[in-house]
Amino acid sequence: MDEAILRAIDKALKEGPEGVLCTVVEETGSTPRSMGAKMWVFPNGSIVGTIGGGILEHHVIAEALKLLEGNARARLYRESFTATEAAEEGAACGGSAAVFLEVIGKRREIVIFGAGHVGKALAHVATITGYRVTVWDERQEFANPDNIPWGRVVCMPLEEALDREIRLSNKSYVVVVTRGHALDSEVVRSLEGKLFAYLGVIGSKRKIAVMKENLLKDSVSEEHLNRIYAPIGLPIKAETPEEIAISILAEIIAVEKGADLKTLRSPLTAAPELQGSIPRV
């Protein structure tokens, strides 16, 4: 395999975002490249390696980008051309080929800051629904595999965790449910400039408004603060930590799938002040 492709895969696995490895697995007649030829497709459509160029490669890149946009992890793409059709498409040969497309890299994940009641419940339901889960907390008595046996648990100072252990990507859905609003604010401040798909913070509208006001005074950008989903979760009148976890997960799924959140939130029948009274630990 091309060394540049190996480097791209290694980066995708360690840091993200995902890419698609495209491998010729069947060939019949005259084809641009032989079986085993590989190409890596980045999310922006750029490539490393080649499966022969021409119309086949163009079509495979398009299929790879579709794969990245959806939920499937792999597919087999087949294409065939007669000599005449190949010439009409600007290709130099006729024949058929099958290309296996495989999404590789940092898949969709939920990163939970806070290993208390809500964080623990969310880790459980998120794992069941197929998300990769990371839970951070600085308290060893909460952030340990015995308490949270789902996903990966990170227990170290916040800045150290973000520098060394938690690598966010455009597939990262971040939930802030720490032991208190002061630490929630610290997490939000530390996430400025990071890449993520969603940032939800627990708390009532009033408490979130106060947090935003204080962070603005502390030079956190309004653009960053406007990305926060709060009150977190869909308004299903959730009360217990497990119910709140489900409401949060439902909102994340809605964001990921591109659902109309405005419609889902209307009418707002949930009690927005309730989130501020849920025990965090």
Coordinates of C-alpha atoms in Angstrom, one line a residue:
M1 CA 0.0 0.0 0.0
D2 CA 1.2 3.5 -0.8
E3 CA 2.9 5.1 2.2
A4 CA 0.9 8.3 1.8
I5 CA -2.3 6.3 2.1
L6 CA -1.1 4.6 5.2
R7 CA -0.3 8.0 6.7
A8 CA -3.7 9.3 5.8
I9 CA -5.4 6.3 7.5
D10 CA -3.2 6.7 10.6
K11 CA -4.2 10.4 10.9
A12 CA -7.9 9.5 10.4
L13 CA -7.8 6.9 13.1
K14 CA -5.9 9.1 15.6
E15 CA -7.3 12.5 15.0
G16 CA -10.1 12.4 12.5
P17 CA -11.9 13.2 10.4
E18 CA -13.0 10.1 8.6
G19 CA -12.0 9.2 5.1
V20 CA -12.8 6.4 2.6
L21 CA -10.4 3.7 1.5
C22 CA -11.3 2.6 -2.0
T23 CA -9.9 -0.7 -3.2
V24 CA -10.3 -2.4 -6.6
V25 CA -11.5 -5.9 -5.7
E26 CA -12.6 -7.2 -9.2
E27 CA -11.5 -6.5 -12.7
T28 CA -12.8 -7.8 -16.1
G29 CA -11.4 -6.9 -19.5
S30 CA -9.5 -3.7 -19.8
T31 CA -9.5 -1.5 -16.7
P32 CA -7.3 1.5 -15.6
R33 CA -5.8 -0.3 -12.6
S34 CA -5.5 -3.9 -11.5
M35 CA -7.1 -5.6 -8.5
G36 CA -5.7 -4.3 -5.3
A37 CA -5.2 -0.7 -6.4
K38 CA -6.1 1.7 -3.7
M39 CA -7.2 5.3 -3.3
W40 CA -7.9 7.4 -0.2
V41 CA -10.7 10.0 -0.4
F42 CA -10.7 12.9 2.1
P43 CA -14.0 14.6 3.2
N44 CA -13.3 17.6 0.9
G45 CA -13.0 15.3 -2.1
S46 CA -9.2 15.4 -2.5
I47 CA -7.4 12.1 -2.8
V48 CA -4.2 10.2 -2.2
G49 CA -3.3 7.4 -4.6
T50 CA -5.4 6.5 -7.6
I51 CA -7.5 3.7 -9.0
G52 CA -6.7 4.8 -12.5
G53 CA -8.2 8.2 -13.0
G54 CA -10.9 8.8 -15.6
I55 CA -14.6 8.4 -15.2
L56 CA -14.4 5.4 -12.9
E57 CA -12.3 7.3 -10.4
H58 CA -14.6 10.4 -10.7
H59 CA -17.6 8.2 -9.9
V60 CA -15.9 6.4 -7.0
I61 CA -15.0 9.8 -5.4
A62 CA -18.6 10.9 -5.6
E63 CA -19.8 7.6 -4.0
A64 CA -17.2 8.0 -1.3
L65 CA -18.4 11.4 -0.4
K66 CA -22.0 10.1 -0.2
L67 CA -20.8 7.4 2.1
L68 CA -19.3 10.0 4.4
E69 CA -22.5 11.9 4.5
G70 CA -24.6 8.9 5.5
N71 CA -24.5 6.3 8.3
A72 CA -23.2 3.3 6.3
R73 CA -19.6 2.3 6.9
A74 CA -18.9 0.4 3.6
R75 CA -20.3 -0.5 0.2
L76 CA -19.4 -2.2 -3.0
Y77 CA -19.5 -0.1 -6.2
R78 CA -19.6 -1.7 -9.6
E79 CA -19.1 0.0 -13.0
S80 CA -18.7 -1.3 -16.5
F81 CA -18.1 0.2 -19.9
T82 CA -18.1 -1.2 -23.4
A83 CA -15.2 0.1 -25.5
T84 CA -17.7 2.5 -27.2
E85 CA -19.1 3.8 -23.9
A86 CA -15.7 4.2 -22.5
A87 CA -14.6 6.4 -25.5
E88 CA -17.8 8.5 -25.1
E89 CA -17.0 9.1 -21.5
G90 CA -13.4 10.1 -22.3
A91 CA -11.9 6.8 -21.0
A92 CA -9.3 4.9 -22.9
C93 CA -10.6 1.4 -22.2
G94 CA -13.6 -0.8 -21.8
G95 CA -14.3 -3.4 -19.2
S96 CA -15.7 -3.6 -15.7
A97 CA -14.5 -3.1 -12.2
A98 CA -15.7 -3.4 -8.6
V99 CA -14.4 -1.1 -5.9
F100 CA -14.9 -1.7 -2.2
L101 CA -15.4 1.6 -0.3
E102 CA -14.7 1.5 3.5
V103 CA -15.1 4.4 5.9
I104 CA -12.1 4.6 8.2
G105 CA -11.4 7.0 11.0
K106 CA -12.8 8.7 14.0
R107 CA -16.5 7.8 13.8
R108 CA -19.4 9.7 15.4
E109 CA -18.9 10.1 19.1
I110 CA -20.4 11.6 22.1
V111 CA -18.0 13.3 24.5
I112 CA -19.4 13.8 27.9
F113 CA -17.9 16.3 30.4
G114 CA -19.2 15.1 33.8
A115 CA -19.5 11.6 35.2
G116 CA -22.4 12.2 37.5
H117 CA -25.9 10.9 37.3
V118 CA -26.8 12.4 33.9
G119 CA -23.4 11.8 32.4
K120 CA -23.4 8.2 33.4
A121 CA -26.9 7.6 32.1
L122 CA -26.1 9.3 28.8
A123 CA -22.9 7.2 28.4
H124 CA -25.1 4.1 28.7
V125 CA -27.8 5.0 26.2
A126 CA -25.4 6.5 23.7
T127 CA -23.4 3.3 23.6
I128 CA -26.5 1.3 23.0
T129 CA -27.4 3.4 20.0
G130 CA -23.9 3.0 18.4
Y131 CA -22.0 6.1 19.4
R132 CA -18.5 5.9 20.5
V133 CA -18.4 7.4 24.0
T134 CA -15.8 9.3 26.0
V135 CA -16.6 10.5 29.5
W136 CA -14.3 13.0 31.3
D137 CA -14.3 13.9 35.0
E138 CA -11.5 15.0 37.3
R139 CA -12.9 12.9 40.2
Q140 CA -11.5 9.4 40.3
E141 CA -14.4 8.1 42.4
F142 CA -16.8 8.9 39.5
A143 CA -14.5 8.6 36.4
N144 CA -13.6 5.0 36.5
P145 CA -14.5 1.8 34.5
D146 CA -16.4 0.3 37.5
N147 CA -18.8 3.3 37.7
I148 CA -19.0 3.8 33.9
P149 CA -18.3 0.6 32.1
W150 CA -19.3 2.0 28.7
G151 CA -16.9 3.6 26.3
R152 CA -13.7 5.4 27.4
V153 CA -13.2 7.1 30.7
V154 CA -10.7 10.0 31.1
C155 CA -9.7 11.2 34.6
M156 CA -7.2 14.0 34.6
P157 CA -7.1 17.9 34.7
L158 CA -9.3 19.4 32.0
E159 CA -6.7 21.2 29.9
E160 CA -4.4 18.1 30.0
A161 CA -7.3 15.9 28.9
L162 CA -8.1 18.2 25.9
D163 CA -4.4 18.4 25.0
R164 CA -3.6 14.7 25.3
E165 CA -6.6 12.4 25.4
I166 CA -9.7 14.1 23.9
R167 CA -9.4 14.8 20.1
L168 CA -12.6 16.4 18.8
S169 CA -13.7 16.3 15.2
N170 CA -16.7 17.2 13.1
K171 CA -18.3 13.9 14.2
S172 CA -18.0 14.9 17.9
Y173 CA -21.2 15.7 19.9
V174 CA -20.2 17.4 23.1
V175 CA -22.3 17.3 26.2
V176 CA -21.4 19.4 29.3
V177 CA -23.0 18.1 32.5
T178 CA -20.3 18.5 35.2
R179 CA -20.7 18.8 38.9
G180 CA -21.5 22.5 38.8
H181 CA -22.1 25.6 36.7
A182 CA -18.6 27.0 37.4
L183 CA -17.0 23.9 35.9
D184 CA -19.5 23.9 33.1
S185 CA -18.3 27.4 32.2
E186 CA -14.7 26.3 32.4
V187 CA -15.3 23.5 29.9
V188 CA -17.2 25.8 27.5
R189 CA -14.3 28.3 27.6
S190 CA -11.8 25.5 27.0
L191 CA -13.7 24.3 23.9
E192 CA -13.5 27.6 22.1
G193 CA -11.7 27.1 18.8
K194 CA -12.2 23.3 18.9
L195 CA -13.9 21.3 16.2
F196 CA -17.3 19.7 17.1
A197 CA -20.7 19.1 15.6
Y198 CA -22.8 19.9 18.7
L199 CA -22.3 21.5 22.1
G200 CA -25.0 21.1 24.7
V201 CA -24.9 22.5 28.2
I202 CA -27.2 21.5 31.0
G203 CA -29.0 24.2 33.0
S204 CA -32.0 26.4 32.9
K205 CA -32.4 29.3 30.4
R206 CA -31.6 31.8 33.2
K207 CA -28.4 30.0 34.3
I208 CA -27.2 29.6 30.8
A209 CA -27.8 33.3 30.1
V210 CA -25.7 34.2 33.2
M211 CA -23.0 31.8 32.1
K212 CA -22.9 33.3 28.6
E213 CA -22.8 36.9 30.0
N214 CA -19.9 36.0 32.3
L215 CA -17.9 34.3 29.5
L216 CA -18.4 37.2 27.2
K217 CA -16.9 39.4 29.9
D218 CA -14.0 36.9 30.0
S219 CA -13.3 37.5 26.2
V220 CA -15.0 34.3 25.0
S221 CA -16.4 35.0 21.6
E222 CA -20.2 35.4 21.0
E223 CA -19.9 33.2 17.9
H224 CA -18.7 30.3 20.1
L225 CA -21.4 30.8 22.8
N226 CA -24.1 31.0 20.1
R227 CA -23.3 27.4 19.2
I228 CA -24.5 26.1 22.5
Y229 CA -27.7 24.1 22.6
A230 CA -29.5 25.1 25.8
P231 CA -31.6 24.1 27.7
I232 CA -30.1 20.8 26.5
G233 CA -32.3 18.1 25.1
L234 CA -35.7 17.9 23.5
P235 CA -38.7 19.0 25.6
I236 CA -40.2 15.7 26.7
K237 CA -40.8 16.7 30.3
A238 CA -37.8 14.6 31.4
E239 CA -37.2 14.4 35.2
T240 CA -34.9 11.5 36.1
P241 CA -31.3 11.4 34.9
E242 CA -32.2 8.5 32.6
E243 CA -35.0 10.5 31.0
I244 CA -32.8 13.6 30.6
A245 CA -30.2 11.4 29.0
I246 CA -32.8 10.2 26.5
S247 CA -33.9 13.8 25.7
I248 CA -30.3 14.8 25.2
L249 CA -29.6 11.8 22.9
A250 CA -32.8 12.5 20.9
E251 CA -31.6 16.1 20.3
I252 CA -28.1 14.9 19.2
I253 CA -29.7 12.4 16.8
A254 CA -31.9 15.2 15.5
V255 CA -28.9 17.5 14.9
E256 CA -27.0 14.7 13.2
K257 CA -29.8 13.7 10.9
G258 CA -30.7 17.3 10.1
A259 CA -34.2 17.2 11.6
D260 CA -36.2 20.4 12.1
L261 CA -35.4 21.3 15.8
K262 CA -37.7 24.2 15.7
T263 CA -40.7 22.0 15.0
L264 CA -39.5 19.4 17.5
R265 CA -39.3 22.0 20.2
S266 CA -42.7 23.6 19.6
P267 CA -44.7 23.8 21.7
L268 CA -42.2 24.0 24.5
T269 CA -44.0 21.9 27.0
A270 CA -41.0 21.0 29.1
A271 CA -40.2 22.9 32.3
P272 CA -37.0 24.8 31.5
E273 CA -36.1 25.4 35.1
L274 CA -36.1 21.7 35.9
Q275 CA -32.7 21.1 34.5
G276 CA -31.1 23.4 37.0
S277 CA -32.5 21.3 39.9
I278 CA -31.3 17.8 38.7
P279 CA -28.7 16.3 41.0
R280 CA -25.4 16.2 39.1
V281 CA -23.5 13.8 41.3

